[in-house]
Coordinates of C-alpha atoms in Angstrom, one line a residue:
X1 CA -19.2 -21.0 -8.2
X2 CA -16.3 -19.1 -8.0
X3 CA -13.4 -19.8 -11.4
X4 CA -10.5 -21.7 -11.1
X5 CA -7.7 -20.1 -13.2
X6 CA -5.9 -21.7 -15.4
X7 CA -1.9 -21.9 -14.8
X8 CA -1.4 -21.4 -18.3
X9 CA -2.7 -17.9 -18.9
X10 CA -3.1 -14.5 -17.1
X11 CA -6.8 -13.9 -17.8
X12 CA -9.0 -13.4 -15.0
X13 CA -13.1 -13.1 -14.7
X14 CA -14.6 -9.8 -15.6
X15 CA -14.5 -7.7 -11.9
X16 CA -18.0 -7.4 -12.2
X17 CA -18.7 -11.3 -11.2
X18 CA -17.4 -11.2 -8.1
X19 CA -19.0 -12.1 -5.3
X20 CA -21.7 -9.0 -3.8
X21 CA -21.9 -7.4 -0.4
X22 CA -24.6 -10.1 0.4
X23 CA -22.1 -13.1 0.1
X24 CA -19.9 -14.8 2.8
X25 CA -16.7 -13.5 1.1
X26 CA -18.2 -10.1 -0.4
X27 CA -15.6 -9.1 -3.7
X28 CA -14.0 -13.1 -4.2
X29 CA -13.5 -13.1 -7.6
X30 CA -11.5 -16.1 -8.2
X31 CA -9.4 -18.8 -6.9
X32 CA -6.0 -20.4 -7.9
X33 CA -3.1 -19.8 -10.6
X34 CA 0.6 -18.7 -9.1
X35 CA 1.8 -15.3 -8.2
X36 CA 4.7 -14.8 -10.8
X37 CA 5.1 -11.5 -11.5
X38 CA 3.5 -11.1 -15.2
X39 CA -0.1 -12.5 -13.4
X40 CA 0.4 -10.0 -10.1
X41 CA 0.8 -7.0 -12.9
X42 CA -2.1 -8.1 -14.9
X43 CA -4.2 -8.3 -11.6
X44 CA -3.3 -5.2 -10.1
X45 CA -4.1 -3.6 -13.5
X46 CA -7.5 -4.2 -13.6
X47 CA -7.8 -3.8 -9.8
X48 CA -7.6 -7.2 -8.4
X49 CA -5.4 -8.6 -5.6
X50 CA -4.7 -11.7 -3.9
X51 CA -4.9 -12.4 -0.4
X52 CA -5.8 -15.6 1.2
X53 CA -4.3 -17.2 4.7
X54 CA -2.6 -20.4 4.8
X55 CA -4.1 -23.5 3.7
X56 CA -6.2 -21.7 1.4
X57 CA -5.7 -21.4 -2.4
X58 CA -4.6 -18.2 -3.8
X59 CA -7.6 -15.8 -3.5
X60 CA -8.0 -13.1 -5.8
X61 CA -10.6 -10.4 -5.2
X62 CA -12.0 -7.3 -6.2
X63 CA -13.9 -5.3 -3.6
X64 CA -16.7 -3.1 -3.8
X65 CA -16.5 -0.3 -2.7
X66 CA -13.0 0.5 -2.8
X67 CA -11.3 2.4 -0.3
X68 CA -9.0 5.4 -1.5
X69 CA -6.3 7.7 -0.5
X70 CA -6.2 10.8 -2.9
X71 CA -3.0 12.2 -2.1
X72 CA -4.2 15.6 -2.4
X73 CA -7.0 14.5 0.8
X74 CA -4.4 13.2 2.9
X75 CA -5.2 14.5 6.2
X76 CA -1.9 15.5 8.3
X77 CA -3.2 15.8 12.0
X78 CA -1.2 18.5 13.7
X79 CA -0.2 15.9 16.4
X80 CA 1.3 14.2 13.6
X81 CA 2.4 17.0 12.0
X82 CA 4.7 17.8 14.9
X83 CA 5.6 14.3 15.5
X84 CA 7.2 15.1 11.1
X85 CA 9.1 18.1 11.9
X86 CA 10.5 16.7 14.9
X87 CA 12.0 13.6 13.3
X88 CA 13.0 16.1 10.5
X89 CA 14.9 17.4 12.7
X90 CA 16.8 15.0 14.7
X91 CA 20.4 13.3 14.1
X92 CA 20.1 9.9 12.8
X93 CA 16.0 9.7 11.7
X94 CA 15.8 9.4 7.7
X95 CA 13.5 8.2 5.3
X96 CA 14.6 5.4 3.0
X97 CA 13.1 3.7 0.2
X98 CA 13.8 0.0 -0.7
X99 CA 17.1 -0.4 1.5
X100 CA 15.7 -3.4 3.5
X101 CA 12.4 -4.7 1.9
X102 CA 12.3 -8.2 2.7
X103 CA 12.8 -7.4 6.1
X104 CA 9.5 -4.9 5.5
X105 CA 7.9 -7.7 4.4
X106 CA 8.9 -10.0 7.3
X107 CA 7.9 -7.3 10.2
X108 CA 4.5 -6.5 8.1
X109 CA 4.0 -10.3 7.9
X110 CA 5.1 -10.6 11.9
X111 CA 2.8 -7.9 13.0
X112 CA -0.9 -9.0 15.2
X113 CA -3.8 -7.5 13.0
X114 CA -7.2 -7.1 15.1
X115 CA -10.0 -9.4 14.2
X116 CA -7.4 -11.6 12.2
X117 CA -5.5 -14.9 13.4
X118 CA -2.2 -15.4 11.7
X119 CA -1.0 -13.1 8.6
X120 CA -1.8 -13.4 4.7
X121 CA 1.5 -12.0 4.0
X122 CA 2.9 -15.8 3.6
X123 CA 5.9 -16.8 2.7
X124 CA 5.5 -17.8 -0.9
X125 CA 3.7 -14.1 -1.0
X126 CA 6.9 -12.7 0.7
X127 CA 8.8 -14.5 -2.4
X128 CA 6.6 -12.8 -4.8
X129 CA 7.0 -9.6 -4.0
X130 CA 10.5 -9.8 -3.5
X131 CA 10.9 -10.8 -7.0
X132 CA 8.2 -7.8 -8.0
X133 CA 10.9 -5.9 -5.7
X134 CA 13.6 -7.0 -8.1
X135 CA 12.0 -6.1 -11.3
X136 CA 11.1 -2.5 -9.8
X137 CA 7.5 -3.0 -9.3
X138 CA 7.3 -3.1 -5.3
X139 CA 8.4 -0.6 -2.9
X140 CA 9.1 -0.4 0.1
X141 CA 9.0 3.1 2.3
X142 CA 11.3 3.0 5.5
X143 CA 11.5 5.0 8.8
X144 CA 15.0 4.7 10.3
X145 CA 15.9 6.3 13.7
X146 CA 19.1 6.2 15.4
X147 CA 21.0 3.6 12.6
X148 CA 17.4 1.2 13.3
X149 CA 14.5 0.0 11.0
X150 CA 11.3 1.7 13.2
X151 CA 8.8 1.2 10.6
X152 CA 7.3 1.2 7.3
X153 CA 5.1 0.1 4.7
X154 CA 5.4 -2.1 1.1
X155 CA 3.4 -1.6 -2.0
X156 CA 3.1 -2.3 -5.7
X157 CA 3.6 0.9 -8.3
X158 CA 2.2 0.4 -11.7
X159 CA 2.6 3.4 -13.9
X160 CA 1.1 6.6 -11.8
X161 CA -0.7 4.1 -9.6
X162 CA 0.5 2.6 -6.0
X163 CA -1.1 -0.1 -4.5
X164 CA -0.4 0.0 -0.8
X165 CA -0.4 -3.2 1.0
X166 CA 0.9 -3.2 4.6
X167 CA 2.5 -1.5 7.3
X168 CA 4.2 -1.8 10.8
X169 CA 5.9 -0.1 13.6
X170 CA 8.5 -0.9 16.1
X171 CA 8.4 2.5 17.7
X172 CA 4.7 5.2 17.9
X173 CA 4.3 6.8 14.8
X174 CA 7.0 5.3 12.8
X175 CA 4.5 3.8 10.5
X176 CA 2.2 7.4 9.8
X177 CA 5.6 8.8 9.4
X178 CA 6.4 6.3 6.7
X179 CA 3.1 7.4 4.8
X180 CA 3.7 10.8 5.3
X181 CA 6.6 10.0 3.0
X182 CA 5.1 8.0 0.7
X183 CA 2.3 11.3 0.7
X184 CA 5.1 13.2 -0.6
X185 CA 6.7 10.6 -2.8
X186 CA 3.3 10.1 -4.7
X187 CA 2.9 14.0 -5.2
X188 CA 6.3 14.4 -6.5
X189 CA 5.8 11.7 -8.9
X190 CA 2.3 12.6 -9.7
X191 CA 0.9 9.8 -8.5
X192 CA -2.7 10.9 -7.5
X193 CA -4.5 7.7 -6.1
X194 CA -3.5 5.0 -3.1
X195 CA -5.1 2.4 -3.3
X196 CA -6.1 1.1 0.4
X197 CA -8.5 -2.2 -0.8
X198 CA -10.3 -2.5 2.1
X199 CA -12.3 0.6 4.8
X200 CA -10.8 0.7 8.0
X201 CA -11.3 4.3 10.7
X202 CA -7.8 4.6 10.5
X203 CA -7.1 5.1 6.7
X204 CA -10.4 7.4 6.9
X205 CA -9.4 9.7 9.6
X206 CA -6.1 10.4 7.3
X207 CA -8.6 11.1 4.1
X208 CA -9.0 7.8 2.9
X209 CA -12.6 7.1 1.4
X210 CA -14.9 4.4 -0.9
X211 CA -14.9 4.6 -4.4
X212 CA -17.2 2.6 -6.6
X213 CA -15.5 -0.1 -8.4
X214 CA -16.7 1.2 -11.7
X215 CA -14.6 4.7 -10.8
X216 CA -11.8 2.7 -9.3
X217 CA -11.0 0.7 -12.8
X218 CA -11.9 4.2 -14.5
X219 CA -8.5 5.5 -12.7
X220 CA -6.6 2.5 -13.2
X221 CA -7.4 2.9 -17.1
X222 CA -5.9 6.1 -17.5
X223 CA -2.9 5.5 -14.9
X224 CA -1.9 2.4 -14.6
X225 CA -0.4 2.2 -18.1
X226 CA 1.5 5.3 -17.5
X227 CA 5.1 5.4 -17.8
X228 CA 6.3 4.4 -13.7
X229 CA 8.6 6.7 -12.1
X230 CA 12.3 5.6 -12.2
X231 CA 14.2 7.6 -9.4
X232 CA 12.1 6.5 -6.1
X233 CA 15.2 7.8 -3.7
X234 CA 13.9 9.8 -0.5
X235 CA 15.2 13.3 -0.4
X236 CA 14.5 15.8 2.2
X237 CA 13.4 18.5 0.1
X238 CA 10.3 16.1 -0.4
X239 CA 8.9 16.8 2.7
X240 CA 7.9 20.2 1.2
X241 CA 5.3 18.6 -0.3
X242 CA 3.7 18.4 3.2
X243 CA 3.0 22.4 3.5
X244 CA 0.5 22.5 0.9
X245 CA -2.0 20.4 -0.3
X246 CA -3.2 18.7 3.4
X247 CA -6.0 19.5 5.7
X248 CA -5.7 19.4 8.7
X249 CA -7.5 16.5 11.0
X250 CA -7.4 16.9 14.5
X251 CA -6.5 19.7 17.8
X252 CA -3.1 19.9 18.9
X253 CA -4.0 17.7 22.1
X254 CA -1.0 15.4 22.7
X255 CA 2.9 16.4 22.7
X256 CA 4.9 14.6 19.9
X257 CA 5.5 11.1 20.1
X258 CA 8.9 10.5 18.4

């Protein structure tokens, strides 16, 4: 039987009752409460996070295992590699950071998943992050080309700890770029884990890999609580943080895409 929280208080189960791999909905922890912001910080603490479609309650969950992105394993393919110092280079492509986060949020929510039917990025979760966006707890990591939003990604930052939790692209690559950045970003700020939530091949074949939930709330505990960087402003000199530090993933077998 999976807890009902209660509205009036911010407590959630102990992680390790969720449900187990064997279950219908392996890592459902609980179900219910809101999302103000005070709830989403105490969930993301202890490494839960909601996600539910509509005309479901508010799901919260805690996986097992957890899939990772140690920023000093992120895996810069050379194809994307060039694809970087191309836009770099060229007039009118930038990285920006929080200019136009709803409309992150709206184009993550917008964009067709495989294997899912509709988007758990809801409006009511839009709302709550926005207002996480306000109080300087969300982020949102931008790839502009030619005066144009091309791509990006969202995610919540608790002390040296960033939760990432979607992406999109209007135009190939705009979205890797957009990591990339927030690669950089994270080393600058020494912020040494990304939290993915759930395994996919793509997060993998950039680095990404399962951590037991026991070493996942380990890193949490000695991060989250950190003081949060307060200067999150994209400056060029960041992509230096590309040249070391990266392995690199694949052949140089296809021309740059941007």
């Amino acid at each position: 039987m999976i807890p009902w929280l209660d509205d009036d208080t911010l407590e959630f189960p102990p992680t390790r009752r969720a449900l187990g791999p064997r279950s219908d909905a392996p890592g459902l922890l609980a179900a219910g409460g809101d999302l103000r912001p005070d709830r989403l910080r105490a969930a993301y603490a202890q490494g839960i996070f909601p996600w539910y479609g509509e005309g479901q309650p508010i799901l919260w969950w805690s996986t097992e295992p957890r899939m990772v992105l140690q920023t000093k394993n992120f895996k810069l393919a050379r194809s994307l590699r060039k694809t970087v110092a191309r836009f770099r280079r060229s007039p009118g492509c930038e990285i920006r950071v929080d200019s136009a986060t709803e409309t992150v949020l709206k184009a993550c929510a917008s964009t067709p998943r495989d294997g899912q039917n509709g988007t758990w990025i809801l409006p009511e979760m839009q709302q709550a992050y926005l207002q996480l966006a306000r109080e300087g707890s969300v982020h949102s990591v931008e790839t502009w080309m030619d005066g144009e939003l091309a791509g990006g990604l969202y995610g919540v930052n608790l002390g040296r700890m960033f939760y990432g939790e979607s992406m999109f692209m209007r135009r190939t690559d705009a979205s890797k770029i957009a990591l990339a950045a927030l690669i950089c970003l994270c080393r600058e700020h020494h912020i040494p884990w990304i939290d993915c939530q759930q395994q996919t091949s793509h997060l993998a074949s950039m680095g990404a890999a399962p951590v037991t939930r026991a070493a996942f709330e380990a890193h949490l505990a000695g991060h989250a609580g950190q003081p949060a960087p307060q200067d999150w402003s994209y400056h060029p000199r960041l992509w230096a943080h590309l040249e070391v530090g990266d392995a690199d993933g694949e052949p140089d077998d296809e021309p740059p895409t941007v």
